[in-house]
mmCIF file with all atom_site columns, C-alpha atoms in Angstrom:
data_model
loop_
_atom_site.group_PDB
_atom_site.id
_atom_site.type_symbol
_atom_site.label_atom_id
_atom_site.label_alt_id
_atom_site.label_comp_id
_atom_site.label_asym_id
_atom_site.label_entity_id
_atom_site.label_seq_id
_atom_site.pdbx_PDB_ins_code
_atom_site.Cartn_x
_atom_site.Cartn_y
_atom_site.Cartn_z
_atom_site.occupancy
_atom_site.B_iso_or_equiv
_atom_site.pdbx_formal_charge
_atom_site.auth_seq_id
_atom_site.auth_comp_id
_atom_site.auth_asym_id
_atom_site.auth_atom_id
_atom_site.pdbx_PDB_model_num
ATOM 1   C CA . UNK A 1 1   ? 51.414 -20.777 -3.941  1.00 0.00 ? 1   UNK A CA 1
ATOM 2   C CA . UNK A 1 2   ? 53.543 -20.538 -7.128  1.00 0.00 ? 2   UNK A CA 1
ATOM 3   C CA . UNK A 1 3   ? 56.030 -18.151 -4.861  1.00 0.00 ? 3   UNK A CA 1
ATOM 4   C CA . UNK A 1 4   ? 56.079 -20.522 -2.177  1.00 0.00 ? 4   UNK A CA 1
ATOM 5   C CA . UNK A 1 5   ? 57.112 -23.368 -4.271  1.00 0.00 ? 5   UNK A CA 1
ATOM 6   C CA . UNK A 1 6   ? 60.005 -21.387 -5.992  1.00 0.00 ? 6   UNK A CA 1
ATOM 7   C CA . UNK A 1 7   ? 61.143 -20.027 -2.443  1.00 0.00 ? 7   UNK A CA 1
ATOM 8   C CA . UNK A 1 8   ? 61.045 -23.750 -0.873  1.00 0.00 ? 8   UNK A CA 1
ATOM 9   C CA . UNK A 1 9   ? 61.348 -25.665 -3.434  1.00 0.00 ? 9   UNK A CA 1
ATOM 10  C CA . UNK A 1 10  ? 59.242 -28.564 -2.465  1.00 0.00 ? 10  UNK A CA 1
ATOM 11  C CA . UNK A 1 11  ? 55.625 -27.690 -0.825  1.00 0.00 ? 11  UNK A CA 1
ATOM 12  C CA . UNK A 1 12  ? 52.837 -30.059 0.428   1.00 0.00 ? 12  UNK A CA 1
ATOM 13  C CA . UNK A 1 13  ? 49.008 -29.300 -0.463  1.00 0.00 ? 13  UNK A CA 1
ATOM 14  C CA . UNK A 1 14  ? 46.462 -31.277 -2.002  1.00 0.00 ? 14  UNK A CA 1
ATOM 15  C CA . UNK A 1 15  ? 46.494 -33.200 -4.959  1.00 0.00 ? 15  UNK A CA 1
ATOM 16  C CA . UNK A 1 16  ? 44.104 -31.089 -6.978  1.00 0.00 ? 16  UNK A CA 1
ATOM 17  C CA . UNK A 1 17  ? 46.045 -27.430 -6.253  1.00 0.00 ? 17  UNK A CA 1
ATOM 18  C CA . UNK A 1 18  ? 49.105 -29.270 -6.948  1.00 0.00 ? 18  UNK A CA 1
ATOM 19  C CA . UNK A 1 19  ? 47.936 -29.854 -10.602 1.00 0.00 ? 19  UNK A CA 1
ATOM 20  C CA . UNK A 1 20  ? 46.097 -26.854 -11.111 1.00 0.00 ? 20  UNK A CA 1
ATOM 21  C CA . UNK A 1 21  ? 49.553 -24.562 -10.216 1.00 0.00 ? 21  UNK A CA 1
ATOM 22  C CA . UNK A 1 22  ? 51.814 -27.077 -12.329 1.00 0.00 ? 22  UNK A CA 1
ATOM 23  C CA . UNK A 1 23  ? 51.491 -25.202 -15.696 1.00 0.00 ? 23  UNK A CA 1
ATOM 24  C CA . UNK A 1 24  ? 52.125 -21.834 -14.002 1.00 0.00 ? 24  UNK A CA 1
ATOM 25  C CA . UNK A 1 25  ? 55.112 -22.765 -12.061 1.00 0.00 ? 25  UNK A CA 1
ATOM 26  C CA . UNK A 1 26  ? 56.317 -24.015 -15.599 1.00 0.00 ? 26  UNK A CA 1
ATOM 27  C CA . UNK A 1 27  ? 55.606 -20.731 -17.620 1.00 0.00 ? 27  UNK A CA 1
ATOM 28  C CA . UNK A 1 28  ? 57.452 -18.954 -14.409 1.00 0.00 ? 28  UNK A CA 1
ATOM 29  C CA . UNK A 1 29  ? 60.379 -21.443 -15.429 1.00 0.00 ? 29  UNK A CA 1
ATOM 30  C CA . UNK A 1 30  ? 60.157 -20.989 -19.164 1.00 0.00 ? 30  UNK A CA 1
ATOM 31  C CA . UNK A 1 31  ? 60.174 -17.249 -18.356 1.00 0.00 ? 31  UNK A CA 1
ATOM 32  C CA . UNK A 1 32  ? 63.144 -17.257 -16.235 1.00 0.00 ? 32  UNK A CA 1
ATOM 33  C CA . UNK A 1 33  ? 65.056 -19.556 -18.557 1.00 0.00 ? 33  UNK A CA 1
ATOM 34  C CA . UNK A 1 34  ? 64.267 -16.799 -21.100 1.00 0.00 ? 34  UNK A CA 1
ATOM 35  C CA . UNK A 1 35  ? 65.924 -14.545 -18.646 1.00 0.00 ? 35  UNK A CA 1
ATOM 36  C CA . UNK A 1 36  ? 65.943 -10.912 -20.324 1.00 0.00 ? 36  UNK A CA 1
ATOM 37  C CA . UNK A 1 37  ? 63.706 -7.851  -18.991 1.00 0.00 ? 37  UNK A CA 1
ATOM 38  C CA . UNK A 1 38  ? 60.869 -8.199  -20.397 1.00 0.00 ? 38  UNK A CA 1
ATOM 39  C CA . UNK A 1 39  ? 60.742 -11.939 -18.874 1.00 0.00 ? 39  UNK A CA 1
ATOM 40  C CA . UNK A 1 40  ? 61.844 -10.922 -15.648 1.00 0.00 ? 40  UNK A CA 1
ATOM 41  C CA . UNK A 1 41  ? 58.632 -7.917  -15.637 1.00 0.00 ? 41  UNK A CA 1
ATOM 42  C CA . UNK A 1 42  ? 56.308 -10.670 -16.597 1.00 0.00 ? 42  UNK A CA 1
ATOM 43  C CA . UNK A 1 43  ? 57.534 -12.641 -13.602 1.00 0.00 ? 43  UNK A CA 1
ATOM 44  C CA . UNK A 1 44  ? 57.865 -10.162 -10.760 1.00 0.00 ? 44  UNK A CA 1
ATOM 45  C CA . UNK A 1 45  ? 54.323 -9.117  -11.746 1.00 0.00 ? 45  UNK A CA 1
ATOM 46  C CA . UNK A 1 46  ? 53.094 -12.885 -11.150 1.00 0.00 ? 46  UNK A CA 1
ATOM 47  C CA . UNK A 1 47  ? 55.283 -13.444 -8.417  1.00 0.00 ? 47  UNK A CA 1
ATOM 48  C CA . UNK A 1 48  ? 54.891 -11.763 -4.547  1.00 0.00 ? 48  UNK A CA 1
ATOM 49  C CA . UNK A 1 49  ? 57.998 -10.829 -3.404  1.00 0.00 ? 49  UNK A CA 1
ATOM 50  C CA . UNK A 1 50  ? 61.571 -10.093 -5.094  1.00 0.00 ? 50  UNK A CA 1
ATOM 51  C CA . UNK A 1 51  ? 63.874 -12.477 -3.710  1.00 0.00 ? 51  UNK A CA 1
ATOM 52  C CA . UNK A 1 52  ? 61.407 -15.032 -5.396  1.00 0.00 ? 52  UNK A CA 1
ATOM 53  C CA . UNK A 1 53  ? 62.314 -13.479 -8.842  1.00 0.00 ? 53  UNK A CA 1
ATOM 54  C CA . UNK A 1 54  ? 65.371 -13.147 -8.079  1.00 0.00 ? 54  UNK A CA 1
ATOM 55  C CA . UNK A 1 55  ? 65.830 -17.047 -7.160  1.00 0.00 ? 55  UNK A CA 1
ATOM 56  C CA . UNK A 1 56  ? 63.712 -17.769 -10.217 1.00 0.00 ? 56  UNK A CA 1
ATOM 57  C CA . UNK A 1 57  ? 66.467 -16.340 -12.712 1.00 0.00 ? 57  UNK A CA 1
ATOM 58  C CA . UNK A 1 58  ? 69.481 -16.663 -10.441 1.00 0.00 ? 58  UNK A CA 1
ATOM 59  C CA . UNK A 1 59  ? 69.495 -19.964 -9.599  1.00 0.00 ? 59  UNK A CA 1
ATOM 60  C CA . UNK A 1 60  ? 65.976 -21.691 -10.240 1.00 0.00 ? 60  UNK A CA 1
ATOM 61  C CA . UNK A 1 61  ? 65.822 -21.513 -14.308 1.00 0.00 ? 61  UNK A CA 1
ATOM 62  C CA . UNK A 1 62  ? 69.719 -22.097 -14.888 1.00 0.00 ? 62  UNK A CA 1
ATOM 63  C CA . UNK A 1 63  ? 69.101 -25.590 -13.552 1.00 0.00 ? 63  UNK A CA 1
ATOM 64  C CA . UNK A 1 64  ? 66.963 -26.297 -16.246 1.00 0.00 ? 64  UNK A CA 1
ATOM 65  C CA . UNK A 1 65  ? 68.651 -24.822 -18.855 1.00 0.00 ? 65  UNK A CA 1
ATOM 66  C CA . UNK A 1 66  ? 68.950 -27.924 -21.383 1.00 0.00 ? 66  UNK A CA 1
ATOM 67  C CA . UNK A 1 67  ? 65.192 -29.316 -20.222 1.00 0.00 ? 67  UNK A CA 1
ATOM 68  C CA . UNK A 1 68  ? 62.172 -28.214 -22.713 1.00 0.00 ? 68  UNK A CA 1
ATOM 69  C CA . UNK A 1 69  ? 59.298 -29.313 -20.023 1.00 0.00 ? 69  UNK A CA 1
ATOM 70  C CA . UNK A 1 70  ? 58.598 -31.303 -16.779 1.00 0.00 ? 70  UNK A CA 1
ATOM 71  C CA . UNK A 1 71  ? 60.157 -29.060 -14.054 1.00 0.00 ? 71  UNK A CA 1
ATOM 72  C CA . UNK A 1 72  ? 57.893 -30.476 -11.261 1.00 0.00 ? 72  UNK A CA 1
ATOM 73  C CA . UNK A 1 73  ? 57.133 -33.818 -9.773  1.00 0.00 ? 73  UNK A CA 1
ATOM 74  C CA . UNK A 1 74  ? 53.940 -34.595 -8.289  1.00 0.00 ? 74  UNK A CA 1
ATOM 75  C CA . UNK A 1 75  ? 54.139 -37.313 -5.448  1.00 0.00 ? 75  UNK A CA 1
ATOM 76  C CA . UNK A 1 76  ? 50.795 -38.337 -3.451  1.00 0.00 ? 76  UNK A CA 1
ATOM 77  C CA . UNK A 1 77  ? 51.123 -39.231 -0.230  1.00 0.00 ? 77  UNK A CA 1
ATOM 78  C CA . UNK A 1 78  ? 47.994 -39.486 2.052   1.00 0.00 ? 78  UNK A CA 1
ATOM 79  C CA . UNK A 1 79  ? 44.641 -38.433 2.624   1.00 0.00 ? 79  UNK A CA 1
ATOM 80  C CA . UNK A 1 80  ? 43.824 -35.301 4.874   1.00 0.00 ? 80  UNK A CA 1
ATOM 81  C CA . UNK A 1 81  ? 42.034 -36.957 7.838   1.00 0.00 ? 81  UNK A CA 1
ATOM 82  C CA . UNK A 1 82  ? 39.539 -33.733 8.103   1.00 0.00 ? 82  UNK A CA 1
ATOM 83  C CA . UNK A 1 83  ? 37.727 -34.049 4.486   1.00 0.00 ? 83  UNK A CA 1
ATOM 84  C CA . UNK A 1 84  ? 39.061 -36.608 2.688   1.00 0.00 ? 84  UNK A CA 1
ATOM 85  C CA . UNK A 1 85  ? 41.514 -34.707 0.999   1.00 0.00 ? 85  UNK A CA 1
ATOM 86  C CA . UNK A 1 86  ? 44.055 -36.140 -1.249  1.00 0.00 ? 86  UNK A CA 1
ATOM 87  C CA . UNK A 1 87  ? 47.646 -34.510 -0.119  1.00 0.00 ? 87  UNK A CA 1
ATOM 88  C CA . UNK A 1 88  ? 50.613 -34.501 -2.320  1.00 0.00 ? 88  UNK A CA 1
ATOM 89  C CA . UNK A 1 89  ? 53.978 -32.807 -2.199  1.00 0.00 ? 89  UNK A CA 1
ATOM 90  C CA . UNK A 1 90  ? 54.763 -30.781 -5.591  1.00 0.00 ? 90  UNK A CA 1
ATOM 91  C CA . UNK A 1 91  ? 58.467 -30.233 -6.285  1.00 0.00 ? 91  UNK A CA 1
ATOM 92  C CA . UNK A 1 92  ? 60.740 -29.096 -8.247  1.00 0.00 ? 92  UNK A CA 1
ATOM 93  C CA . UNK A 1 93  ? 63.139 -31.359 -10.337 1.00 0.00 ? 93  UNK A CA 1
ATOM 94  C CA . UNK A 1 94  ? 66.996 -31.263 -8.903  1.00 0.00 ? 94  UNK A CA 1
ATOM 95  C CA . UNK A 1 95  ? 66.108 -30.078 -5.802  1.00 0.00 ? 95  UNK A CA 1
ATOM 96  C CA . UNK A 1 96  ? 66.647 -33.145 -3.526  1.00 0.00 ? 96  UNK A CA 1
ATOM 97  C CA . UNK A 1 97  ? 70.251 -31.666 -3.396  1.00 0.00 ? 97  UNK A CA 1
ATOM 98  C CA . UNK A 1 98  ? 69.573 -28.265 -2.020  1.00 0.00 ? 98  UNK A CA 1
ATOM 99  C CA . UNK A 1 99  ? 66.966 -30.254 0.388   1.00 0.00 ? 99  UNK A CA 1
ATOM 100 C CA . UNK A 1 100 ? 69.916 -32.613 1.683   1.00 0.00 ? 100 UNK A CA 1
ATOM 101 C CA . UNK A 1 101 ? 72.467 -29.637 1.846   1.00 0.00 ? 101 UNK A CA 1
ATOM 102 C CA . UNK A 1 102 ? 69.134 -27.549 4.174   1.00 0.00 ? 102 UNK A CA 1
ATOM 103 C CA . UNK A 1 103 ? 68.905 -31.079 6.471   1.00 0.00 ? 103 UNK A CA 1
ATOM 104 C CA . UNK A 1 104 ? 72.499 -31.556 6.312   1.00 0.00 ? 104 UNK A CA 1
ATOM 105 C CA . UNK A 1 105 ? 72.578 -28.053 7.814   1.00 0.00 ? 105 UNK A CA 1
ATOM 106 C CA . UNK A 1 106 ? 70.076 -28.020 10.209  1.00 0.00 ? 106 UNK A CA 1
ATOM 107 C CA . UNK A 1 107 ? 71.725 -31.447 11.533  1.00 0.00 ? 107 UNK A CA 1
ATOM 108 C CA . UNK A 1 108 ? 75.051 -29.645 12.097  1.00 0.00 ? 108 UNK A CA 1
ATOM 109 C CA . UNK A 1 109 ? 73.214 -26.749 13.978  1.00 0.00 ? 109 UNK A CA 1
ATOM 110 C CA . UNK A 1 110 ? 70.994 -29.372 16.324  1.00 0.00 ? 110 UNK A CA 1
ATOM 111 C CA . UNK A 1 111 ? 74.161 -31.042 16.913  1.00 0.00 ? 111 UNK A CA 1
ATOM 112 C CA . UNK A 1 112 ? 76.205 -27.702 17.823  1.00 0.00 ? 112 UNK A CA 1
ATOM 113 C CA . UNK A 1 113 ? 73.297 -26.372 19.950  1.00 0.00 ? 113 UNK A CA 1
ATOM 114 C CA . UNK A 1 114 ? 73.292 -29.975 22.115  1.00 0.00 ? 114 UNK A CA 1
ATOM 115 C CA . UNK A 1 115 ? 77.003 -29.779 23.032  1.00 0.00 ? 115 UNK A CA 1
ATOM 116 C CA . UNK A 1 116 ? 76.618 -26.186 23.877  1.00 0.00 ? 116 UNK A CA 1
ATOM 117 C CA . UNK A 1 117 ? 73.392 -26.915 25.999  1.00 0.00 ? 117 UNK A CA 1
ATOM 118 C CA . UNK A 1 118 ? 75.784 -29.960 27.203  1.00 0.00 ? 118 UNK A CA 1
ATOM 119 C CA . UNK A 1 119 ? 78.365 -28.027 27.844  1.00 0.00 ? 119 UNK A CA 1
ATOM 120 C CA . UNK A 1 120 ? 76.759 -25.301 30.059  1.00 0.00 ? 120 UNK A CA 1
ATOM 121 C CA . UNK A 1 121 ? 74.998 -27.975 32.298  1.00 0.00 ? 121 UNK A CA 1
ATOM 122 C CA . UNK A 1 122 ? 78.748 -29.414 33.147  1.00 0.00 ? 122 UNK A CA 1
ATOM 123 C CA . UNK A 1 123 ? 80.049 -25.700 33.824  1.00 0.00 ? 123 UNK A CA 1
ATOM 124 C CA . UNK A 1 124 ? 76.298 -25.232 35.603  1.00 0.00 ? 124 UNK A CA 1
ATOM 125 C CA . UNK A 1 125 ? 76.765 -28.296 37.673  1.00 0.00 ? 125 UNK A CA 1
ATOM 126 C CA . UNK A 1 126 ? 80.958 -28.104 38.453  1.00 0.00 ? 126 UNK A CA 1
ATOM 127 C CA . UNK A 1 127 ? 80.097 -24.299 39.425  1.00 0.00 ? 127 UNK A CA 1
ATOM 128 C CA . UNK A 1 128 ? 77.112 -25.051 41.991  1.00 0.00 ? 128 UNK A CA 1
ATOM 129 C CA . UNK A 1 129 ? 78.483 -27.877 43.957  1.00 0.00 ? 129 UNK A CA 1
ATOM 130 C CA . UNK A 1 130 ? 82.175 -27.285 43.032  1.00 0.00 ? 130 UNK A CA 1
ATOM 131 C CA . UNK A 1 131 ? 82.868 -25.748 46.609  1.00 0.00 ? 131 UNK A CA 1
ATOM 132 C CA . UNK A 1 132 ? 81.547 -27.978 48.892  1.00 0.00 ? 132 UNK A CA 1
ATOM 133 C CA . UNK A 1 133 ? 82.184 -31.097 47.243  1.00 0.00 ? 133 UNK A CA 1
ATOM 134 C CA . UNK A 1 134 ? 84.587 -33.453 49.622  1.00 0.00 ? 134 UNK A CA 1
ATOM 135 C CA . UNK A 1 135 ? 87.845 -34.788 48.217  1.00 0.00 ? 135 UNK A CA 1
ATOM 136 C CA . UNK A 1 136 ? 88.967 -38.347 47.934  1.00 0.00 ? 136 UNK A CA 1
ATOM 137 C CA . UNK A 1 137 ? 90.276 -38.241 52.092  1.00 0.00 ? 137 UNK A CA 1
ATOM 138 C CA . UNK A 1 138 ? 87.447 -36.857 53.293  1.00 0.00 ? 138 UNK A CA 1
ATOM 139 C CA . UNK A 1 139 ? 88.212 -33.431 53.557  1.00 0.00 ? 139 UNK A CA 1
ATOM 140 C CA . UNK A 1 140 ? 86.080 -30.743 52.001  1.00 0.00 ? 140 UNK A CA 1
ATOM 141 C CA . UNK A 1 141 ? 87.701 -28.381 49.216  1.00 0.00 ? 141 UNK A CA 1
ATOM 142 C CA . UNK A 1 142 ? 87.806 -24.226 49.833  1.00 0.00 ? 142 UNK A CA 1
#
């Protein structure tokens, strides 16, 4: 859960894991703030994967390089309908701009995938009934 939340950035999950991974996700910080070898070990053997290390020092820790503590939010939302549950997301500080700039991005690709889906129905429909469509006088076009 601690990789998932330095890979996205901001993660949903209930209320009680989201306090119980808050002081690990802020040694992982303090580590990569640290940012020689040995920190980097100590990480990458807490961590699953390599590109979360590697976002950890490279641009993760940097961001909080004048901060001494408080590199997460906690914000409760709702209860789980199933059990009960209380939900809340858990995020990390500064990173409503990288969340705008992954919206801002997905907006542009929705937006570029409609015109070219909007597109190919106009060059579907002027290609099927293009030939026998009659002209203005009445006559049919070849």
């Amino acid at each position: 859960m601690v990789t998932s939340l330095i890979m996205e950035e901001r993660i949903e999950t209930t209320a009680v894991k989201a306090k119980a991974i808050r002081p690990l996700v802020e040694k992982m910080i303090t580590l990569g703030k640290k940012g020689d070898l040995a920190a980097r070990r100590q990480a990458a053997a807490y961590l699953m994967t390599d590109e979360a290390v590697s976002k950890l020092f490279d641009t993760v820790a940097p961001r909080f390089g004048d901060r001494q503590g408080g590199y997460l939010r906690i914000v409760r939302t709702a209860w789980r309908k199933g059990d009960g549950a209380e939900k809340a997301f858990i995020e990390l500080l500064g990173s409503e701009q990288v969340l705008d700039e992954k919206r801002q991005k997905r907006a542009e690709i929705r937006a570029k995938r409609a015109e070219e889906t909007r597109k190919a129905m106009e060059e579907a429909e002027a290609q099927g009934g293009g030939a026998a469509e009659p002209t203005e006088g009445g006559e049919k076009k070849e």
